[in-house]
mmCIF file of C-alpha atoms in Angstrom:
data_model
loop_
_atom_site.group_PDB
_atom_site.id
_atom_site.type_symbol
_atom_site.label_atom_id
_atom_site.label_comp_id
_atom_site.label_asym_id
_atom_site.label_seq_id
_atom_site.Cartn_x
_atom_site.Cartn_y
_atom_site.Cartn_z
ATOM 1 C CA MET A 299 35.173 -31.783 9.166
ATOM 2 C CA LYS A 300 35.438 -33.196 5.866
ATOM 3 C CA SER A 301 32.472 -33.778 3.682
ATOM 4 C CA TYR A 302 32.160 -37.615 2.765
ATOM 5 C CA ILE A 303 31.021 -38.608 -0.942
ATOM 6 C CA VAL A 304 30.315 -42.468 -0.687
ATOM 7 C CA GLY A 305 29.459 -44.737 -3.682
ATOM 8 C CA ASN A 306 27.731 -47.903 -3.371
ATOM 9 C CA TRP A 307 28.225 -50.008 -6.098
ATOM 10 C CA LYS A 308 25.879 -52.964 -4.519
ATOM 11 C CA MET A 309 26.001 -56.020 -6.593
ATOM 12 C CA ASN A 310 27.293 -54.330 -9.848
ATOM 13 C CA PHE A 311 29.995 -54.753 -12.120
ATOM 14 C CA ALA A 312 32.383 -57.785 -12.309
ATOM 15 C CA VAL A 313 36.062 -57.634 -11.500
ATOM 16 C CA SER A 314 37.043 -56.181 -14.861
ATOM 17 C CA GLU A 315 34.374 -53.817 -15.374
ATOM 18 C CA SER A 316 35.140 -52.493 -11.590
ATOM 19 C CA SER A 317 38.721 -51.679 -12.788
ATOM 20 C CA ILE A 318 37.952 -50.118 -15.925
ATOM 21 C CA TYR A 319 35.383 -48.360 -14.006
ATOM 22 C CA LEU A 320 37.580 -46.949 -11.314
ATOM 23 C CA HIS A 321 40.190 -45.683 -13.804
ATOM 24 C CA LYS A 322 37.563 -43.735 -15.318
ATOM 25 C CA LEU A 323 36.838 -42.064 -12.036
ATOM 26 C CA LEU A 324 40.476 -41.730 -10.999
ATOM 27 C CA GLN A 325 40.989 -39.836 -14.360
ATOM 28 C CA ARG A 326 37.825 -37.326 -13.865
ATOM 29 C CA THR A 327 38.229 -36.855 -10.118
ATOM 30 C CA ARG A 328 40.686 -34.313 -8.325
ATOM 31 C CA GLN A 329 42.458 -34.713 -5.095
ATOM 32 C CA TYR A 330 40.256 -32.633 -2.634
ATOM 33 C CA ARG A 331 42.004 -32.247 0.930
ATOM 34 C CA ASP A 332 38.543 -31.435 2.432
ATOM 35 C CA ILE A 333 36.291 -33.934 0.928
ATOM 36 C CA GLU A 334 36.732 -37.803 1.443
ATOM 37 C CA VAL A 335 35.672 -39.509 -1.922
ATOM 38 C CA VAL A 336 34.864 -43.163 -1.136
ATOM 39 C CA VAL A 337 33.799 -46.335 -3.304
ATOM 40 C CA ALA A 338 32.297 -49.681 -2.325
ATOM 41 C CA PRO A 339 32.530 -52.398 -4.870
ATOM 42 C CA SER A 340 31.641 -55.889 -4.568
ATOM 43 C CA LEU A 341 33.776 -58.053 -2.761
ATOM 44 C CA THR A 342 35.325 -60.186 -5.542
ATOM 45 C CA ALA A 343 36.857 -56.609 -6.951
ATOM 46 C CA LEU A 344 38.247 -55.220 -3.264
ATOM 47 C CA GLN A 345 41.636 -56.517 -3.303
ATOM 48 C CA PRO A 346 42.602 -56.016 -6.913
ATOM 49 C CA LEU A 347 41.122 -52.483 -6.687
ATOM 50 C CA SER A 348 42.935 -51.951 -3.740
ATOM 51 C CA LEU A 349 46.159 -52.335 -5.723
ATOM 52 C CA GLN A 350 44.586 -49.774 -8.411
ATOM 53 C CA ILE A 351 43.356 -46.834 -6.280
ATOM 54 C CA ASP A 352 44.926 -43.873 -5.914
ATOM 55 C CA ARG A 353 44.438 -43.280 -2.096
ATOM 56 C CA LYS A 354 44.935 -39.417 -2.406
ATOM 57 C CA LYS A 355 41.877 -39.186 -4.486
ATOM 58 C CA MET A 356 39.499 -41.721 -2.743
ATOM 59 C CA ARG A 357 39.179 -44.922 -0.547
ATOM 60 C CA LEU A 358 37.673 -48.293 -0.746
ATOM 61 C CA ALA A 359 34.953 -49.657 1.328
ATOM 62 C CA ALA A 360 33.592 -52.884 1.797
ATOM 63 C CA GLN A 361 29.590 -53.273 1.602
ATOM 64 C CA ASN A 362 29.466 -55.799 4.460
ATOM 65 C CA ALA A 363 31.669 -58.365 6.673
ATOM 66 C CA ASN A 364 31.257 -60.719 9.318
ATOM 67 C CA PRO A 365 31.719 -59.634 12.983
ATOM 68 C CA HIS A 366 33.932 -62.723 14.135
ATOM 69 C CA ASP A 367 37.637 -62.086 13.403
ATOM 70 C CA PHE A 368 38.299 -65.805 12.170
ATOM 71 C CA GLY A 369 36.279 -69.197 12.554
ATOM 72 C CA ALA A 370 33.924 -71.580 11.021
ATOM 73 C CA TYR A 371 31.881 -69.345 8.924
ATOM 74 C CA THR A 372 31.724 -70.803 5.404
ATOM 75 C CA GLY A 373 31.401 -68.209 2.775
ATOM 76 C CA GLU A 374 32.070 -65.273 5.039
ATOM 77 C CA VAL A 375 34.541 -62.491 4.983
ATOM 78 C CA SER A 376 35.779 -60.989 8.448
ATOM 79 C CA PHE A 377 37.025 -57.424 9.068
ATOM 80 C CA THR A 378 40.381 -58.781 9.970
ATOM 81 C CA GLN A 379 40.710 -60.025 6.598
ATOM 82 C CA LEU A 380 39.668 -56.977 4.909
ATOM 83 C CA ARG A 381 42.359 -55.176 7.040
ATOM 84 C CA GLY A 382 44.497 -53.261 4.624
ATOM 85 C CA ILE A 383 42.445 -53.569 1.808
ATOM 86 C CA VAL A 384 39.651 -51.309 2.578
ATOM 87 C CA ASP A 385 39.474 -47.990 4.927
ATOM 88 C CA TYR A 386 35.484 -47.906 5.528
ATOM 89 C CA CYS A 387 32.788 -50.462 5.804
ATOM 90 C CA ILE A 388 29.218 -49.991 5.317
ATOM 91 C CA ILE A 389 27.027 -51.444 8.077
ATOM 92 C CA GLY A 390 23.422 -52.051 8.676
ATOM 93 C CA HIS A 391 22.258 -51.134 5.281
ATOM 94 C CA SER A 392 18.387 -51.388 4.959
ATOM 95 C CA GLU A 393 19.079 -54.342 2.401
ATOM 96 C CA ARG A 394 21.176 -56.127 4.935
ATOM 97 C CA ARG A 395 18.580 -55.924 7.449
ATOM 98 C CA GLN A 396 15.587 -56.763 5.326
ATOM 99 C CA LEU A 397 16.741 -59.178 2.310
ATOM 100 C CA PHE A 398 19.395 -60.756 4.559
ATOM 101 C CA HIS A 399 17.859 -60.384 7.994
ATOM 102 C CA GLN A 400 20.819 -58.926 9.708
ATOM 103 C CA SER A 401 19.869 -58.252 13.337
ATOM 104 C CA ASP A 402 20.614 -55.394 15.614
ATOM 105 C CA LYS A 403 23.169 -57.731 17.538
ATOM 106 C CA ASP A 404 25.087 -58.569 14.117
ATOM 107 C CA ILE A 405 25.095 -54.705 13.524
ATOM 108 C CA ARG A 406 26.274 -53.754 16.943
ATOM 109 C CA ALA A 407 28.911 -56.368 16.578
ATOM 110 C CA SER A 408 30.019 -55.456 13.458
ATOM 111 C CA VAL A 409 30.858 -51.735 14.137
ATOM 112 C CA ALA A 410 32.809 -52.993 17.143
ATOM 113 C CA ALA A 411 34.710 -55.500 14.879
ATOM 114 C CA ALA A 412 35.400 -52.677 12.336
ATOM 115 C CA LEU A 413 36.867 -50.564 14.964
ATOM 116 C CA ARG A 414 39.004 -53.299 16.418
ATOM 117 C CA ASN A 415 40.430 -53.566 12.770
ATOM 118 C CA ASN A 416 41.028 -50.293 12.191
ATOM 119 C CA ILE A 417 38.520 -49.875 9.580
ATOM 120 C CA THR A 418 35.712 -46.997 9.781
ATOM 121 C CA PRO A 419 32.089 -48.346 9.910
ATOM 122 C CA ILE A 420 29.395 -46.260 8.338
ATOM 123 C CA LEU A 421 26.631 -47.122 10.209
ATOM 124 C CA CYS A 422 23.422 -46.945 8.081
ATOM 125 C CA ILE A 423 20.145 -46.334 9.754
ATOM 126 C CA GLY A 424 16.642 -45.577 8.569
ATOM 127 C CA GLU A 425 12.861 -45.861 8.868
ATOM 128 C CA THR A 426 10.326 -47.794 6.449
ATOM 129 C CA GLU A 427 7.433 -46.136 5.230
ATOM 130 C CA THR A 428 5.368 -48.169 7.566
ATOM 131 C CA GLU A 429 7.203 -46.824 10.349
ATOM 132 C CA ARG A 430 7.188 -43.269 9.330
ATOM 133 C CA THR A 431 3.419 -43.376 8.520
ATOM 134 C CA PHE A 432 2.774 -44.425 12.292
ATOM 135 C CA GLY A 433 5.031 -41.556 13.507
ATOM 136 C CA GLU A 434 7.537 -44.185 14.599
ATOM 137 C CA THR A 435 10.632 -42.516 13.011
ATOM 138 C CA TYR A 436 12.474 -41.038 15.831
ATOM 139 C CA ASP A 437 11.866 -44.364 18.053
ATOM 140 C CA VAL A 438 13.275 -46.388 15.123
ATOM 141 C CA LEU A 439 16.216 -44.182 14.352
ATOM 142 C CA ARG A 440 17.289 -44.025 18.235
ATOM 143 C CA ASP A 441 17.063 -47.544 18.815
ATOM 144 C CA GLN A 442 19.052 -48.366 15.371
ATOM 145 C CA LEU A 443 21.526 -45.385 16.484
ATOM 146 C CA LEU A 444 22.233 -45.943 20.019
ATOM 147 C CA GLY A 445 21.927 -49.829 19.547
ATOM 148 C CA GLY A 446 24.493 -49.800 16.676
ATOM 149 C CA LEU A 447 26.682 -47.895 18.699
ATOM 150 C CA SER A 448 26.217 -49.809 22.179
ATOM 151 C CA GLU A 449 29.822 -51.595 21.842
ATOM 152 C CA VAL A 450 31.759 -48.551 20.981
ATOM 153 C CA SER A 451 33.841 -47.010 23.865
ATOM 154 C CA THR A 452 34.282 -43.551 24.351
ATOM 155 C CA GLU A 453 37.643 -43.225 23.091
ATOM 156 C CA ASP A 454 36.285 -44.717 19.466
ATOM 157 C CA ILE A 455 32.989 -43.021 19.248
ATOM 158 C CA ALA A 456 34.516 -40.271 16.849
ATOM 159 C CA LYS A 457 35.789 -42.927 14.757
ATOM 160 C CA VAL A 458 32.203 -43.852 13.608
ATOM 161 C CA ILE A 459 30.371 -42.493 10.774
ATOM 162 C CA VAL A 460 26.544 -42.482 10.868
ATOM 163 C CA ALA A 461 24.417 -42.350 7.355
ATOM 164 C CA TYR A 462 20.597 -41.733 7.337
ATOM 165 C CA GLU A 463 18.772 -43.693 4.544
ATOM 166 C CA PRO A 464 15.199 -43.668 4.850
ATOM 167 C CA VAL A 465 13.894 -46.872 3.317
ATOM 168 C CA TRP A 466 11.165 -45.525 1.799
ATOM 169 C CA ALA A 467 13.544 -42.567 -0.147
ATOM 170 C CA ILE A 468 15.767 -45.318 -1.567
ATOM 171 C CA SER A 469 14.948 -45.635 -5.416
ATOM 172 C CA THR A 470 15.168 -49.465 -5.361
ATOM 173 C CA THR A 471 11.746 -49.859 -3.349
ATOM 174 C CA THR A 472 8.444 -49.549 -4.760
ATOM 175 C CA ASP A 473 7.164 -46.834 -2.699
ATOM 176 C CA ALA A 474 10.236 -44.407 -2.975
ATOM 177 C CA HIS A 475 9.871 -40.881 -3.151
ATOM 178 C CA ILE A 476 12.238 -38.200 -2.932
ATOM 179 C CA ALA A 477 12.992 -36.740 0.526
ATOM 180 C CA SER A 478 12.802 -32.933 1.147
ATOM 181 C CA PRO A 479 15.551 -31.084 2.510
ATOM 182 C CA ASP A 480 13.249 -30.070 5.403
ATOM 183 C CA GLU A 481 12.372 -33.531 6.138
ATOM 184 C CA ILE A 482 16.166 -34.514 6.126
ATOM 185 C CA ALA A 483 16.808 -31.211 8.646
ATOM 186 C CA ASP A 484 14.385 -32.316 11.287
ATOM 187 C CA VAL A 485 15.719 -36.133 11.303
ATOM 188 C CA MET A 486 19.707 -34.994 11.156
ATOM 189 C CA GLN A 487 18.911 -32.593 14.081
ATOM 190 C CA PHE A 488 17.448 -35.213 16.097
ATOM 191 C CA LEU A 489 20.405 -37.199 15.329
ATOM 192 C CA ARG A 490 22.684 -34.899 16.533
ATOM 193 C CA ARG A 491 20.961 -33.966 19.398
ATOM 194 C CA THR A 492 20.818 -37.752 20.212
ATOM 195 C CA LEU A 493 24.301 -37.924 19.952
ATOM 196 C CA LEU A 494 25.049 -35.077 22.177
ATOM 197 C CA ASP A 495 22.888 -36.036 24.841
ATOM 198 C CA THR A 496 24.344 -39.710 24.836
ATOM 199 C CA TYR A 497 28.095 -38.740 24.424
ATOM 200 C CA ASP A 498 30.646 -36.047 25.455
ATOM 201 C CA LYS A 499 30.156 -32.951 23.335
ATOM 202 C CA SER A 500 33.517 -32.838 21.543
ATOM 203 C CA SER A 501 33.171 -36.629 20.335
ATOM 204 C CA ALA A 502 29.745 -36.280 19.644
ATOM 205 C CA GLU A 503 30.200 -33.270 17.253
ATOM 206 C CA GLN A 504 33.098 -35.040 15.578
ATOM 207 C CA ILE A 505 30.855 -38.133 14.225
ATOM 208 C CA PRO A 506 29.939 -37.279 10.203
ATOM 209 C CA LEU A 507 26.037 -37.625 9.577
ATOM 210 C CA LEU A 508 25.325 -38.484 5.551
ATOM 211 C CA TYR A 509 22.241 -38.586 3.764
ATOM 212 C CA GLY A 510 21.274 -41.654 1.397
ATOM 213 C CA GLY A 511 18.566 -41.870 -0.920
ATOM 214 C CA SER A 512 17.810 -41.484 -4.329
ATOM 215 C CA VAL A 513 20.553 -38.895 -4.288
ATOM 216 C CA ASN A 514 21.625 -37.627 -7.901
ATOM 217 C CA PRO A 515 23.384 -34.651 -9.460
ATOM 218 C CA SER A 516 20.170 -32.275 -9.424
ATOM 219 C CA ASN A 517 19.516 -32.489 -5.469
ATOM 220 C CA ALA A 518 22.988 -33.480 -4.326
ATOM 221 C CA GLY A 519 23.320 -29.598 -3.696
ATOM 222 C CA ALA A 520 20.352 -28.881 -1.653
ATOM 223 C CA TYR A 521 20.980 -31.952 0.510
ATOM 224 C CA LEU A 522 24.601 -30.683 1.046
ATOM 225 C CA THR A 523 23.549 -27.427 2.532
ATOM 226 C CA VAL A 524 20.852 -28.992 4.821
ATOM 227 C CA PRO A 525 22.244 -28.357 8.585
ATOM 228 C CA GLU A 526 24.106 -31.381 9.995
ATOM 229 C CA VAL A 527 24.606 -32.936 6.548
ATOM 230 C CA ASN A 528 28.417 -33.787 6.270
ATOM 231 C CA GLY A 529 28.195 -36.063 3.035
ATOM 232 C CA LEU A 530 25.973 -38.190 1.132
ATOM 233 C CA LEU A 531 25.758 -42.059 0.625
ATOM 234 C CA ILE A 532 25.143 -42.935 -3.126
ATOM 235 C CA GLY A 533 23.728 -46.045 -4.719
ATOM 236 C CA GLY A 534 22.546 -45.783 -8.654
ATOM 237 C CA ALA A 535 24.049 -42.217 -9.471
ATOM 238 C CA SER A 536 27.257 -43.682 -8.115
ATOM 239 C CA LEU A 537 27.422 -46.251 -11.020
ATOM 240 C CA ILE A 538 27.627 -43.509 -13.707
ATOM 241 C CA ALA A 539 30.747 -41.876 -13.788
ATOM 242 C CA ASP A 540 29.398 -38.173 -15.114
ATOM 243 C CA GLN A 541 26.811 -38.278 -12.124
ATOM 244 C CA PHE A 542 29.154 -39.345 -9.498
ATOM 245 C CA VAL A 543 32.123 -36.876 -10.614
ATOM 246 C CA LYS A 544 29.271 -34.132 -10.658
ATOM 247 C CA ILE A 545 28.176 -35.035 -6.971
ATOM 248 C CA ILE A 546 31.671 -34.703 -5.956
ATOM 249 C CA GLU A 547 32.046 -31.395 -7.520
ATOM 250 C CA THR A 548 28.921 -30.108 -6.279
ATOM 251 C CA ALA A 549 30.251 -30.945 -2.753
ATOM 252 C CA LYS A 550 33.269 -28.946 -3.305
ATOM 253 C CA LYS A 551 31.600 -26.036 -4.402
ATOM 254 C CA VAL A 552 29.189 -26.217 -1.353
ATOM 255 C CA ARG A 553 32.144 -26.321 0.981
ATOM 256 C CA ASP A 554 33.784 -23.189 -0.989
#
């Protein structure tokens, strides 16, 4: 299985700035057969960057999309419209769930729509600090995981990527703290067991599990050596070329 290094640029960089930054990353990033590097710029930058990107070195992801293929949804962009522009889409990020009230129904419809349009969904799941404090972590994660995958066919389940991003560990939250490798290991083992209990073994074992939450060059190596962690979803550090490239290089060293 490949390792995945995914950079979520969130609402940063204008189109011209995105192009300049991508050019810098492409210059400093080597081509790796066993590591998939993915960047998720803002929506306005996706189309021009799709003409600029070297797909041998990295791929593009959208940060969100509407599950309807077309229709009267003013201001929205569908997976169908993104087809051929992006290879991946981040779905169910905690900021979409909390700030924009994205429902479980929306998320599972988006996962299905991504697959329908040959776009790989990166399904984000994660518990809040309150849910963690009250011992609800595994219940929340099970519901988000199986709920998000409930409309995925048996044939397509291995095409999904799952990213565990505990809300309490994301650097933009006021109560954020760094998750330890041991804390992550327990959750990743739970997620893999849940997948194995739900789907056939060969398919469940092919689903990459990523970790995200205040990832930086100092802790990336420790996270990547956690059993069942197949890559990282990176926020702030993906906006700084030196840091993002170091994380990619760390992923290669861990694999070697």
